[in-house]
Short mmCIF file of C-alpha atoms and ligand atoms in Angstrom, two decimals:
data_model
loop_
_atom_site.label_atom_id
_atom_site.label_comp_id
_atom_site.label_asym_id
_atom_site.label_seq_id
_atom_site.Cartn_x
_atom_site.Cartn_y
_atom_site.Cartn_z
CA UNK Q 1 54.11 86.42 44.38
CA UNK Q 2 50.45 87.37 44.91
CA UNK Q 3 50.59 85.57 48.31
CA UNK Q 4 49.11 88.53 49.78
CA UNK Q 5 45.67 87.50 49.28
CA UNK Q 6 44.17 86.22 52.72
CA UNK Q 7 42.24 83.15 52.41
CA UNK Q 8 40.71 83.72 55.59
CA UNK Q 9 38.90 86.75 54.26
CA UNK Q 10 36.98 84.49 51.54
CA UNK Q 11 33.65 83.57 52.26
CA UNK Q 12 33.57 79.86 51.34
CA UNK Q 13 29.71 79.64 51.81
CA UNK Q 14 29.21 82.01 49.05
CA UNK Q 15 29.07 80.71 45.33
CA UNK Q 16 32.42 80.68 43.71
CA UNK Q 17 33.57 84.02 41.67
CA UNK Q 18 33.57 83.21 38.01
CA UNK Q 19 36.45 85.72 37.32
CA UNK Q 20 40.24 84.28 37.60
CA UNK Q 21 42.55 84.42 39.59
CA UNK Q 22 39.87 85.08 42.49
CA UNK Q 23 38.03 81.90 41.60
CA UNK Q 24 41.08 79.91 42.36
CA UNK Q 25 41.79 81.55 45.61
CA UNK Q 26 38.07 80.75 46.78
CA UNK Q 27 38.76 77.12 46.18
CA UNK Q 28 42.13 77.41 48.22
CA UNK Q 29 40.52 78.64 50.92
CA UNK Q 30 38.06 75.37 50.46
CA UNK Q 31 40.90 73.29 50.27
CA UNK Q 32 42.22 74.92 53.39
CA UNK Q 33 39.24 73.51 55.46
CA UNK Q 34 40.01 69.89 54.23
CA UNK Q 35 43.61 70.16 55.40
CA UNK Q 36 42.33 71.81 59.00
CA UNK Q 37 40.28 68.67 59.13
CA UNK Q 38 43.24 66.61 58.28
CA UNK Q 39 45.44 68.34 60.82
CA UNK Q 40 42.69 67.57 63.55
CA UNK Q 41 42.38 63.97 62.89
CA UNK Q 42 46.29 63.12 62.36
CA UNK Q 43 47.83 65.60 64.56
CA UNK Q 44 50.00 66.67 61.40
CA UNK Q 45 50.13 68.86 58.42
CA UNK Q 46 49.40 67.05 54.99
CA UNK Q 47 52.39 66.15 53.04
CA UNK Q 48 52.69 66.98 49.40
CA UNK Q 49 55.27 65.85 46.94
CA UNK Q 50 55.82 67.02 43.31
CA UNK Q 51 57.91 65.08 40.92
CA UNK Q 52 59.00 66.93 37.79
CA UNK Q 53 59.87 65.22 34.35
CA UNK Q 54 60.77 67.25 31.22
CA UNK Q 55 61.91 70.78 30.52
CA UNK Q 56 62.54 73.87 32.47
CA UNK Q 57 58.65 74.72 31.62
CA UNK Q 58 57.48 71.87 33.71
CA UNK Q 59 60.00 72.92 36.43
CA UNK Q 60 58.36 76.36 36.59
CA UNK Q 61 54.75 74.90 36.55
CA UNK Q 62 55.64 72.68 39.50
CA UNK Q 63 56.63 75.84 41.36
CA UNK Q 64 53.20 77.16 40.68
CA UNK Q 65 51.77 73.90 41.62
CA UNK Q 66 53.87 73.96 44.74
CA UNK Q 67 52.76 77.25 45.61
CA UNK Q 68 49.29 76.67 45.38
CA UNK Q 69 49.73 73.63 47.83
CA UNK Q 70 51.72 75.42 50.22
CA UNK Q 71 48.83 78.14 50.30
CA UNK Q 72 46.51 75.31 51.01
CA UNK Q 73 48.46 74.42 53.88
CA UNK Q 74 50.28 71.25 52.72
CA UNK Q 75 53.62 70.64 53.72
CA UNK Q 76 56.58 70.33 51.04
CA UNK Q 77 58.13 67.03 50.86
CA UNK Q 78 60.75 65.50 48.22
CA UNK Q 79 59.66 61.94 49.40
CA UNK Q 80 56.92 60.17 47.24
CA UNK Q 81 55.67 58.34 50.37
CA UNK Q 82 53.45 61.43 50.86
CA UNK Q 83 49.65 62.29 51.36
CA UNK Q 84 49.35 63.70 48.23
CA UNK Q 85 51.84 63.14 45.08
CA UNK Q 86 51.48 64.93 41.95
CA UNK Q 87 53.71 63.93 38.71
CA UNK Q 88 54.29 66.40 36.34
CA UNK Q 89 54.94 64.52 33.11
CA UNK Q 90 56.89 64.81 29.79
CA UNK Q 91 56.07 63.17 26.69
CA UNK Q 92 58.85 64.42 24.26
CA UNK Q 93 60.69 61.22 24.07
CA UNK Q 94 59.23 57.38 24.87
CA UNK Q 95 61.44 57.07 27.96
CA UNK Q 96 59.87 60.04 29.70
CA UNK Q 97 56.63 58.10 29.25
CA UNK Q 98 58.11 54.88 30.44
CA UNK Q 99 59.32 56.28 33.57
CA UNK Q 100 55.75 57.37 34.73
CA UNK Q 101 54.39 54.22 34.04
CA UNK Q 102 57.18 52.60 36.03
CA UNK Q 103 56.59 54.83 39.06
CA UNK Q 104 52.85 54.59 39.10
CA UNK Q 105 53.13 50.82 39.51
CA UNK Q 106 55.41 51.54 42.44
CA UNK Q 107 52.82 54.32 43.94
CA UNK Q 108 49.98 51.79 43.66
CA UNK Q 109 51.56 49.44 45.97
CA UNK Q 110 52.50 52.14 48.53
CA UNK Q 111 48.48 53.48 48.22
CA UNK Q 112 47.56 49.96 49.08
CA UNK Q 113 48.73 50.02 52.59
CA UNK Q 114 48.06 53.98 52.87
CA UNK Q 115 44.49 54.15 51.36
CA UNK Q 116 44.09 57.61 52.09
CA UNK Q 117 46.87 58.76 49.80
CA UNK Q 118 45.65 60.72 46.89
CA UNK Q 119 47.60 60.65 43.62
CA UNK Q 120 47.49 63.35 40.70
CA UNK Q 121 48.95 63.43 37.28
CA UNK Q 122 49.43 66.50 34.95
CA UNK Q 123 51.82 67.77 32.07
CA UNK Q 124 52.24 67.19 28.46
CA UNK Q 125 51.58 63.44 28.67
CA UNK Q 126 48.25 64.10 29.84
CA UNK Q 127 47.30 65.72 26.76
CA UNK Q 128 47.59 62.44 24.70
CA UNK Q 129 44.27 60.54 24.39
CA UNK Q 130 45.89 57.24 24.46
CA UNK Q 131 47.50 57.83 27.76
CA UNK Q 132 44.16 59.14 29.25
CA UNK Q 133 42.40 55.99 27.90
CA UNK Q 134 45.07 53.66 29.39
CA UNK Q 135 44.67 55.45 32.95
CA UNK Q 136 41.06 54.81 33.06
CA UNK Q 137 41.60 51.39 31.84
CA UNK Q 138 44.22 50.18 34.13
CA UNK Q 139 45.01 52.76 36.79
CA UNK Q 140 41.64 53.17 38.63
CA UNK Q 141 43.79 54.03 42.22
CA UNK Q 142 44.87 57.57 40.43
CA UNK Q 143 42.78 60.37 42.12
CA UNK Q 144 43.25 63.73 39.63
CA UNK Q 145 44.28 64.07 36.07
CA UNK Q 146 44.82 67.40 34.44
CA UNK Q 147 46.73 68.64 31.64
CA UNK Q 148 48.80 71.70 30.68
CA UNK Q 149 46.11 74.35 29.58
CA UNK Q 150 44.16 74.33 32.87
CA UNK Q 151 46.76 73.91 35.22
CA UNK Q 152 45.98 77.53 36.90
CA UNK Q 153 42.64 75.63 37.77
CA UNK Q 154 44.69 73.21 39.87
CA UNK Q 155 43.12 74.54 43.13
CA UNK Q 156 39.43 73.95 42.06
CA UNK Q 157 40.27 70.55 40.40
CA UNK Q 158 42.04 69.60 43.86
CA UNK Q 159 39.04 70.54 45.77
CA UNK Q 160 36.91 68.15 43.36
CA UNK Q 161 38.96 65.56 43.81
CA UNK Q 162 39.38 65.78 47.73
CA UNK Q 163 35.37 65.85 48.18
CA UNK Q 164 34.85 62.69 45.94
CA UNK Q 165 35.76 59.11 45.41
CA UNK Q 166 36.94 57.94 41.71
CA UNK Q 167 39.17 59.55 39.38
CA UNK Q 168 38.73 63.34 38.41
CA UNK Q 169 39.64 64.27 34.98
CA UNK Q 170 40.03 67.49 33.09
CA UNK Q 171 42.04 67.83 29.94
CA UNK Q 172 41.27 70.81 27.51
CA UNK Q 173 42.20 70.64 23.70
CA UNK Q 174 43.71 74.08 23.55
CA UNK Q 175 43.59 77.46 25.21
CA UNK Q 176 44.30 81.54 24.41
CA UNK Q 177 44.12 81.93 27.97
CA UNK Q 178 46.73 83.28 30.33
CA UNK Q 179 45.83 83.28 34.08
CA UNK Q 180 48.36 85.89 36.02
CA UNK Q 181 48.85 86.31 39.60
CA UNK Q 182 48.61 82.99 41.20
CA UNK Q 183 50.97 81.86 44.10
CA UNK Q 184 54.15 80.31 43.55
CA UNK Q 185 56.88 78.34 45.55
CA UNK Q 186 60.30 79.37 44.24
CA UNK Q 187 63.12 76.29 44.67
CA UNK Q 188 66.00 78.99 44.78
CA UNK Q 189 65.87 82.33 46.63
CA UNK Q 190 68.29 83.99 44.35
CA UNK Q 191 67.16 82.59 40.71
CA UNK Q 192 63.96 82.45 39.06
CA UNK Q 193 62.46 81.04 35.77
CA UNK Q 194 60.07 83.27 34.11
CA UNK Q 195 57.47 82.12 31.36
CA UNK Q 196 57.33 84.73 28.69
CA UNK Q 197 55.52 82.77 26.32
CA UNK Q 198 53.48 79.28 26.15
CA UNK Q 199 53.01 76.95 23.28
CA UNK Q 200 54.91 76.64 20.03
CA UNK Q 201 53.49 76.85 16.48
CA UNK Q 202 56.53 75.48 14.58
CA UNK Q 203 55.39 71.92 14.28
CA UNK Q 204 59.18 70.46 13.84
CA UNK Q 205 57.96 67.09 12.31
CA UNK Q 206 59.57 64.91 15.04
CA UNK Q 207 58.16 66.92 17.98
CA UNK Q 208 55.08 66.35 20.02
CA UNK Q 209 55.04 69.75 22.08
CA UNK Q 210 53.05 71.77 19.78
CA UNK Q 211 50.30 68.88 20.14
CA UNK Q 212 50.46 69.05 23.96
CA UNK Q 213 51.27 72.62 24.77
CA UNK Q 214 49.11 74.55 22.10
CA UNK Q 215 49.29 77.47 20.05
CA UNK Q 216 51.91 79.95 21.05
CA UNK Q 217 50.60 82.48 23.34
CA UNK Q 218 52.81 85.66 24.72
CA UNK Q 219 52.61 87.37 27.86
CA UNK Q 220 52.19 90.85 27.96
CA UNK Q 221 55.51 92.81 28.64
CA UNK Q 222 53.89 94.67 31.50
CA UNK Q 223 53.15 91.47 33.41
CA UNK Q 224 56.56 90.05 32.75
CA UNK Q 225 58.44 93.19 34.09
CA UNK Q 226 55.96 93.40 36.86
CA UNK Q 227 56.97 89.89 37.93
CA UNK Q 228 60.73 90.48 37.35
CA UNK Q 229 60.44 93.44 39.31
CA UNK Q 230 58.74 91.77 42.22
CA UNK Q 231 60.92 88.97 42.21
CA UNK Q 232 64.16 91.43 42.30
CA UNK Q 233 62.46 92.88 45.39
CA UNK Q 234 62.60 89.70 46.78
CA UNK Q 235 66.38 89.23 46.34
CA UNK Q 236 66.25 87.26 42.95
CA UNK Q 237 69.45 88.26 41.08
CA UNK Q 238 69.53 85.80 38.14
CA UNK Q 239 66.04 85.11 35.65
CA UNK Q 240 65.86 82.72 33.07
CA UNK Q 241 63.06 83.73 30.54
CA UNK Q 242 61.32 80.51 29.52
CA UNK Q 243 59.80 79.54 26.22
CA UNK Q 244 59.84 77.13 23.21
CA UNK Q 245 60.79 79.77 20.56
CA UNK Q 246 61.98 83.08 22.79
CA UNK Q 247 63.03 84.42 19.39
CA UNK Q 248 59.33 84.71 18.20
CA UNK Q 249 58.04 86.29 21.44
CA UNK Q 250 55.42 88.90 20.96
CA UNK Q 251 54.86 88.81 17.51
CA UNK Q 252 51.36 87.92 18.07
CA UNK Q 253 50.64 90.57 20.75
CA UNK Q 254 48.00 92.96 20.19
CA UNK Q 255 50.80 95.63 20.47
CA UNK Q 256 53.37 93.71 19.05
CA UNK Q 257 57.10 93.83 20.68
CA UNK Q 258 60.28 91.89 20.01
CA UNK Q 259 62.34 89.78 21.98
CA UNK Q 260 65.01 91.95 21.75
CA UNK Q 261 63.13 94.85 23.09
CA UNK Q 262 61.88 92.80 25.94
CA UNK Q 263 65.40 92.14 27.05
CA UNK Q 264 66.46 95.69 26.70
CA UNK Q 265 63.63 96.54 29.10
CA UNK Q 266 64.39 93.82 31.76
CA UNK Q 267 68.07 94.91 31.51
CA UNK Q 268 66.85 98.07 33.09
CA UNK Q 269 65.53 96.35 36.41
CA UNK Q 270 67.22 97.09 39.18
CA UNK Q 271 68.55 94.14 41.29
CA UNK Q 272 68.61 91.70 38.25
CA UNK Q 273 72.36 91.35 37.48
CA UNK Q 274 71.82 88.00 35.09
CA UNK Q 275 69.51 87.10 32.39
CA UNK Q 276 69.25 83.89 30.68
CA UNK Q 277 66.81 82.57 28.21
CA UNK Q 278 65.77 79.30 26.74
CA UNK Q 279 65.06 78.35 23.83
CA UNK Q 280 66.19 80.08 20.61
CA UNK Q 281 65.06 78.79 17.46
CA UNK Q 282 67.84 79.44 14.90
CA UNK Q 283 65.35 80.60 12.27
CA UNK Q 284 63.96 83.52 14.38
CA UNK Q 285 67.12 85.11 15.79
CA UNK Q 286 67.30 88.53 14.88
CA UNK Q 287 70.11 90.87 14.12
CA UNK Q 288 68.55 92.94 16.43
CA UNK Q 289 69.02 90.36 19.38
CA UNK Q 290 72.43 89.94 18.75
CA UNK Q 291 72.73 93.72 18.94
CA UNK Q 292 71.38 93.46 22.49
CA UNK Q 293 73.51 90.73 23.34
CA UNK Q 294 76.46 92.74 22.49
CA UNK Q 295 75.70 95.79 24.28
CA UNK Q 296 74.28 94.25 27.38
CA UNK Q 297 75.85 94.07 30.77
CA UNK Q 298 73.51 91.41 32.06
CA UNK Q 299 72.70 88.68 29.59
CA UNK Q 300 74.84 86.11 30.05
CA UNK Q 301 77.66 84.93 27.86
CA UNK Q 302 75.74 82.06 26.76
CA UNK Q 303 73.42 80.91 23.93
CA UNK Q 304 71.53 77.57 23.68
CA UNK Q 305 70.85 77.21 19.76
CA UNK Q 306 69.51 74.06 19.08
CA UNK Q 307 70.76 72.49 15.99
CA UNK Q 308 69.16 69.16 15.71
CA UNK Q 309 71.01 68.13 12.62
CA UNK Q 310 73.97 69.09 10.40
CA UNK Q 311 72.32 68.15 7.20
CA UNK Q 312 70.53 70.59 5.36
CA UNK Q 313 68.46 67.75 3.69
CA UNK Q 314 67.32 66.37 7.09
CA UNK Q 315 66.94 69.70 8.37
CA UNK Q 316 64.31 70.33 5.53
CA UNK Q 317 62.68 67.24 6.60
CA UNK Q 318 62.61 68.17 10.28
CA UNK Q 319 60.69 71.39 9.23
CA UNK Q 320 63.31 73.59 10.77
CA UNK Q 321 63.35 76.02 8.33
CA UNK Q 322 66.90 76.72 8.20
CA UNK Q 323 70.00 75.21 6.60
CA UNK Q 324 73.42 74.28 7.54
CA UNK Q 325 74.93 77.28 5.89
CA UNK Q 326 72.36 79.76 7.47
CA UNK Q 327 73.04 78.33 11.08
CA UNK Q 328 76.86 78.66 10.40
CA UNK Q 329 76.33 82.33 9.32
CA UNK Q 330 74.55 82.88 12.44
CA UNK Q 331 77.34 81.38 14.44
CA UNK Q 332 79.52 83.53 12.88
CA UNK Q 333 77.60 86.88 13.41
CA UNK Q 334 77.36 85.80 17.08
CA UNK Q 335 81.18 85.21 17.69
CA UNK Q 336 81.73 88.57 15.83
CA UNK Q 337 79.67 90.55 18.06
CA UNK Q 338 80.09 88.54 21.31
CA UNK Q 339 83.62 87.14 21.22
CA UNK Q 340 83.33 85.25 24.31
CA UNK Q 341 79.76 83.62 24.15
CA UNK Q 342 79.36 80.03 24.66
CA UNK Q 343 77.26 78.08 22.45
CA UNK Q 344 75.41 75.05 23.60
CA UNK Q 345 72.87 72.88 21.40
CA UNK Q 346 70.57 69.95 20.79
CA UNK Q 347 71.14 67.24 18.57
CA UNK Q 348 68.67 64.42 17.36
CA UNK Q 349 70.64 61.04 15.96
CA UNK Q 350 68.83 58.68 13.74
CA UNK Q 351 65.98 60.76 12.38
CA UNK Q 352 63.94 58.68 9.89
CA UNK Q 353 65.81 58.84 6.57
CA UNK Q 354 69.17 59.99 8.17
CA UNK Q 355 72.34 58.26 6.13
CA UNK Q 356 75.76 57.67 7.17
CA UNK Q 357 76.58 61.06 5.11
CA UNK Q 358 74.08 63.03 6.76
CA UNK Q 359 75.54 61.97 10.01
CA UNK Q 360 78.81 62.90 9.25
CA UNK Q 361 77.41 66.44 8.25
CA UNK Q 362 76.10 66.45 11.97
CA UNK Q 363 79.44 65.37 13.10
CA UNK Q 364 81.17 67.99 11.08
CA UNK Q 365 79.02 70.82 12.52
CA UNK Q 366 79.87 69.75 16.07
CA UNK Q 367 83.66 70.30 14.88
CA UNK Q 368 83.10 73.39 13.12
CA UNK Q 369 80.60 75.36 15.62
CA UNK Q 370 82.78 73.87 18.45
CA UNK Q 371 79.87 73.65 21.16
CA UNK Q 372 80.67 74.46 25.05
CA UNK Q 373 78.22 71.51 25.48
CA UNK Q 374 75.67 69.55 23.64
CA UNK Q 375 72.40 67.53 24.71
CA UNK Q 376 72.29 64.46 22.27
CA UNK Q 377 69.15 62.52 21.83
CA UNK Q 378 68.20 59.30 19.88
CA UNK Q 379 65.14 59.93 17.61
CA UNK Q 380 62.01 58.95 19.67
CA UNK Q 381 58.99 58.27 17.35
CA UNK Q 382 55.99 60.26 18.68
CA UNK Q 383 52.82 59.05 17.47
CA UNK Q 384 50.59 61.55 15.88
CA UNK Q 385 53.78 63.66 14.46
CA UNK Q 386 54.62 63.56 10.66
CA UNK Q 387 57.99 61.93 11.33
CA UNK Q 388 56.48 59.00 12.91
CA UNK Q 389 54.61 57.98 9.78
CA UNK Q 390 57.87 58.12 7.67
CA UNK Q 391 58.81 54.42 6.27
CA UNK Q 392 62.35 55.02 6.66
CA UNK Q 393 63.26 54.60 10.44
CA UNK Q 394 66.75 53.74 11.21
CA UNK Q 395 67.37 50.48 12.77
CA UNK Q 396 68.48 50.74 16.60
CA UNK Q 397 71.96 49.30 16.12
CA UNK Q 398 72.74 52.21 13.63
CA UNK Q 399 71.32 54.73 15.59
CA UNK Q 400 73.29 53.63 18.77
CA UNK Q 401 76.43 53.47 17.12
CA UNK Q 402 75.91 57.02 15.62
CA UNK Q 403 75.00 58.26 18.96
CA UNK Q 404 78.09 56.85 20.67
CA UNK Q 405 80.24 58.42 18.07
CA UNK Q 406 78.54 61.68 18.10
CA UNK Q 407 78.86 61.82 22.10
CA UNK Q 408 82.50 61.24 22.15
CA UNK Q 409 83.12 63.82 19.68
CA UNK Q 410 80.84 66.22 21.59
CA UNK Q 411 82.55 65.34 24.89
CA UNK Q 412 86.01 65.90 23.13
CA UNK Q 413 85.36 69.30 21.94
CA UNK Q 414 83.56 70.50 25.05
CA UNK Q 415 86.62 69.71 27.12
CA UNK Q 416 88.65 71.36 24.97
CA UNK Q 417 86.51 74.65 25.01
CA UNK Q 418 86.39 74.44 28.95
CA UNK Q 419 90.13 73.82 29.13
CA UNK Q 420 90.75 77.34 27.63
CA UNK Q 421 88.98 78.93 30.61
CA UNK Q 422 91.66 77.38 32.74
CA UNK Q 423 93.54 79.89 34.59
CA UNK Q 424 90.96 82.82 34.03
CA UNK Q 425 89.02 84.83 36.53
CA UNK Q 426 85.64 84.83 36.13
CA UNK Q 427 82.37 86.21 37.90
CA UNK Q 428 80.36 82.99 39.27
CA UNK Q 429 76.73 82.92 40.82
CA UNK Q 430 77.18 80.89 43.85
CA UNK Q 431 74.01 78.33 43.92
CA UNK Q 432 74.59 75.82 46.48
CA UNK Q 433 76.61 74.17 49.04
CA UNK Q 434 78.33 70.88 47.48
CA UNK Q 435 76.33 67.67 47.98
CA UNK Q 436 79.50 65.59 47.89
CA UNK Q 437 81.74 67.74 49.78
CA UNK Q 438 80.06 70.32 52.29
CA UNK Q 439 83.61 72.46 52.29
CA UNK Q 440 82.67 73.21 48.70
CA UNK Q 441 80.10 75.62 47.16
CA UNK Q 442 78.95 75.31 43.56
CA UNK Q 443 78.20 77.88 41.33
CA UNK Q 444 78.26 78.90 37.71
CA UNK Q 445 80.07 81.00 35.21
CA UNK Q 446 78.06 83.46 32.83
CA UNK Q 447 79.01 81.11 30.21
CA UNK Q 448 76.87 78.15 32.16
CA UNK Q 449 79.97 76.25 33.20
CA UNK Q 450 79.81 74.84 36.53
CA UNK Q 451 82.73 75.65 39.24
CA UNK Q 452 83.29 73.89 42.54
CA UNK Q 453 85.28 76.21 45.15
CA UNK Q 454 85.81 76.32 48.68
CA UNK Q 455 82.98 78.30 50.51
CA UNK Q 456 80.31 78.43 52.88
CA UNK Q 457 76.40 78.53 52.87
CA UNK Q 458 76.53 82.72 53.15
CA UNK Q 459 78.04 82.65 49.57
CA UNK Q 460 74.76 81.54 48.07
CA UNK Q 461 72.95 83.73 45.61
CA UNK Q 462 76.14 86.03 45.58
CA UNK Q 463 78.34 86.77 42.44
CA UNK Q 464 82.29 86.49 43.35
CA UNK Q 465 85.13 86.55 41.29
CA UNK Q 466 86.61 83.13 41.02
CA UNK Q 467 90.11 82.06 39.54
CA UNK Q 468 89.76 78.72 37.99
CA UNK Q 469 92.46 76.48 38.53
CA UNK Q 470 91.92 73.01 37.45
CA UNK Q 471 89.48 71.92 34.50
CA UNK Q 472 87.99 68.41 34.83
CA UNK Q 473 86.21 68.36 31.83
CA UNK Q 474 83.00 70.07 31.84
CA UNK Q 475 83.37 71.62 35.23
CA UNK Q 476 86.28 73.36 37.33
CA UNK Q 477 87.74 73.46 40.65
CA UNK Q 478 88.44 77.17 41.70
CA UNK Q 479 89.17 79.64 44.18
CA UNK Q 480 87.30 82.91 45.41
CA UNK Q 481 89.64 85.84 44.85
CA UNK Q 482 89.48 89.11 46.50
N1 LIG G 1 61.81 74.06 21.55
C1 LIG G 1 63.02 73.70 21.72
C2 LIG G 1 63.03 72.28 22.04
C3 LIG G 1 62.19 71.64 22.90
S1 LIG G 1 62.14 69.74 23.19
C4 LIG G 1 63.56 74.08 20.26
O1 LIG G 1 62.99 74.05 19.37
O2 LIG G 1 64.93 73.94 20.32
C5 LIG G 1 63.80 69.68 23.65
C6 LIG G 1 64.73 68.79 22.81
O3 LIG G 1 64.28 67.62 22.75
C7 LIG G 1 64.66 69.25 21.07
O4 LIG G 1 65.71 70.39 20.93
C8 LIG G 1 65.20 68.06 20.33
O5 LIG G 1 66.29 67.92 20.13
C9 LIG G 1 64.45 66.98 21.30
N2 LIG G 1 63.43 66.37 20.91
C10 LIG G 1 62.13 66.61 20.38
N3 LIG G 1 61.30 65.58 20.14
C11 LIG G 1 62.40 64.64 19.74
C12 LIG G 1 62.23 63.11 19.55
N4 LIG G 1 60.82 62.97 19.01
N5 LIG G 1 63.18 62.39 19.75
C13 LIG G 1 64.43 62.92 20.30
N6 LIG G 1 64.59 64.15 20.75
C14 LIG G 1 63.59 64.84 20.60
FE1 LIG G 2 59.49 71.38 19.22
FE2 LIG G 2 59.96 72.58 17.19
FE3 LIG G 2 58.47 73.83 18.84
FE4 LIG G 2 60.83 73.36 19.51
S1 LIG G 2 60.38 74.71 18.05
S2 LIG G 2 59.08 72.72 20.81
S3 LIG G 2 61.40 71.33 18.77
S4 LIG G 2 58.28 71.91 17.47
FE1 LIG G 3 58.37 67.35 27.89
FE2 LIG G 3 56.19 69.26 27.71
FE3 LIG G 3 58.59 70.05 28.15
S1 LIG G 3 56.80 67.13 26.48
S2 LIG G 3 60.00 68.82 27.05
S3 LIG G 3 57.92 68.85 29.42
S4 LIG G 3 56.91 71.11 26.88
#
C-alpha cells in the first residue's frame, strides 16, 4: 500500500534515517543490492518462502513480511526448499510449538546440501525465553530470530543477517509503538485482514497471548480508515478487522472511540461490501455494537463469540469475567436484534479442575446456544500462565473422552443448523476455484458457511446470488441464480 516509495532514490551510502518507516525503506534499498548480487551470481531471483502458524494476526503479519521481501526483490515461493525461509510461529498450544521444532529438523538437513540458504524465525513462540535458549543451544543453523514487537524492523534485521555469519537475535519484551505504512503483499485481491489493535490485556488464566503479544494498543481510527479506503480503491470488497478483543478497541486512545463507532465509519467507505471482525470477547460486547450490527448493510451476519467453558465456576477460574447466564442473555439479545445471525465459538476441554458436571454444563451450552460451528481445543499447559501452576490438571484419557463427546455434539448441532439453509438463495462472495474440481468455485455466505458451485475464475471476488441446493454437513453445493 505504501509501495510508492522508490527504493532507487534512496542513498544507501548515507547514514540510515532514524525515523520510521523511512529507516526500513533505507534497509530495503540496502537488501536490494544483496539481491542484485545474487541475481548476477546465480542468474535468477532468490526465492523466499514464509510458513505461517497460528491465527489471523499471524497471517496478516506474514503478508507484511512478504510485502517487504517482494519489495526487496525476492520471488515468493510456497516451497520450503527456498533461498530464504521464514517461519512465523504460534505458541498458543504445545502442538503449535512441536510443529516448528519438527520442521526445523527437516530444514537443517536441506540446508546442509544448500549452505547459502537463510533460515529465519519470528512470531509468538520467539517471545518465550526458553525457546531462545533452546535455539542458541541446539539450532545454530538458524540465521535470524525476531519477535512480535519488532516485526516492522524486519528489513533492518534481514540486512544485518545477510551481511554476517551466525545467528542474529532481536527480541523485545514489549512495545508501545505502532509503525504504519510498510509494504504488504496481500494473499487475496478481493479481501484483506486489517489490524485494528495489537496485544491483549485480559490475561485469561490459560492463555499465553498477553505474554507474547504485549499490552493492548489500538491503531488510530484515521489510520485504519485510510488503509481500508486504499484497499477498497485497490479492489478489496471484504475486510476482516483483527484484534484479540475488538470489543475493547479504542478505549485507550488519546481520543477514545468505541468499536461500534469505528464500524459505523467503515460502513461508509464506498466499495467495501462486507465487514467481518475477530475476536469478540463476551465481557466487552456492548449494546451499541448490537445496535450497529442490526442496522448495518455490510457487517456480516456472523459473530465469533468464544465461550471457552459453559461452567460459571470454570469461567471464573479462567478469569473470563462473565458467567453462563450473562453469556446466554447476550446471545438472546443478539438473536433478537439480528435474527439470522450465525454464532460460532471456541471451547477448551480439560481446564484444570474441570469436573464431569462442569463439562456437562459446556455440553448443555452448546445445545442451548446452537452454534453454527465451534472450534474445540484440548487444554494445553502454557508455562508462565496461572493455570499451568494449578495442581488439579485433568488426566489425558479423561480429557480425550470428553473432547470426543463434545466434538460429536458440536458437529451434530452444526449440521442441523446448516441444513436449515437448504433451499434458500443467499449472497455469496466467490473466493477461489475449487482445488479438487476445477469446474467449481468456492465462496462464503454472510454467515460464513462455505458453498461450492459451478463457475469460473472470472467470478472470483464477486458477490452473486446462489441457491443452496444440497447441505453436506458444514458446507453446501449450490447454483448461481440470475
Ligand atoms: N482472543 C481470543 C482468542 C485467541 S486464542 C479470545 O479471547 O477469544 C484462540 C483460542 O485458543 C482461544 O479462544 C482458546 O479457546 C484457545 N486457547 C488459548 N489458550 C489455550 C490453551 N492454553 N489451551 C487450549 N486452548 C487454548
Ligand atoms: Fe487470550 Fe483471553 Fe486475551 Fe483471548 S482475551 S487472547 S483468550 S488472554
Ligand atoms: Fe498463536 Fe500468537 Fe495468534 S500465540 S494464536 S499466533 S497471537
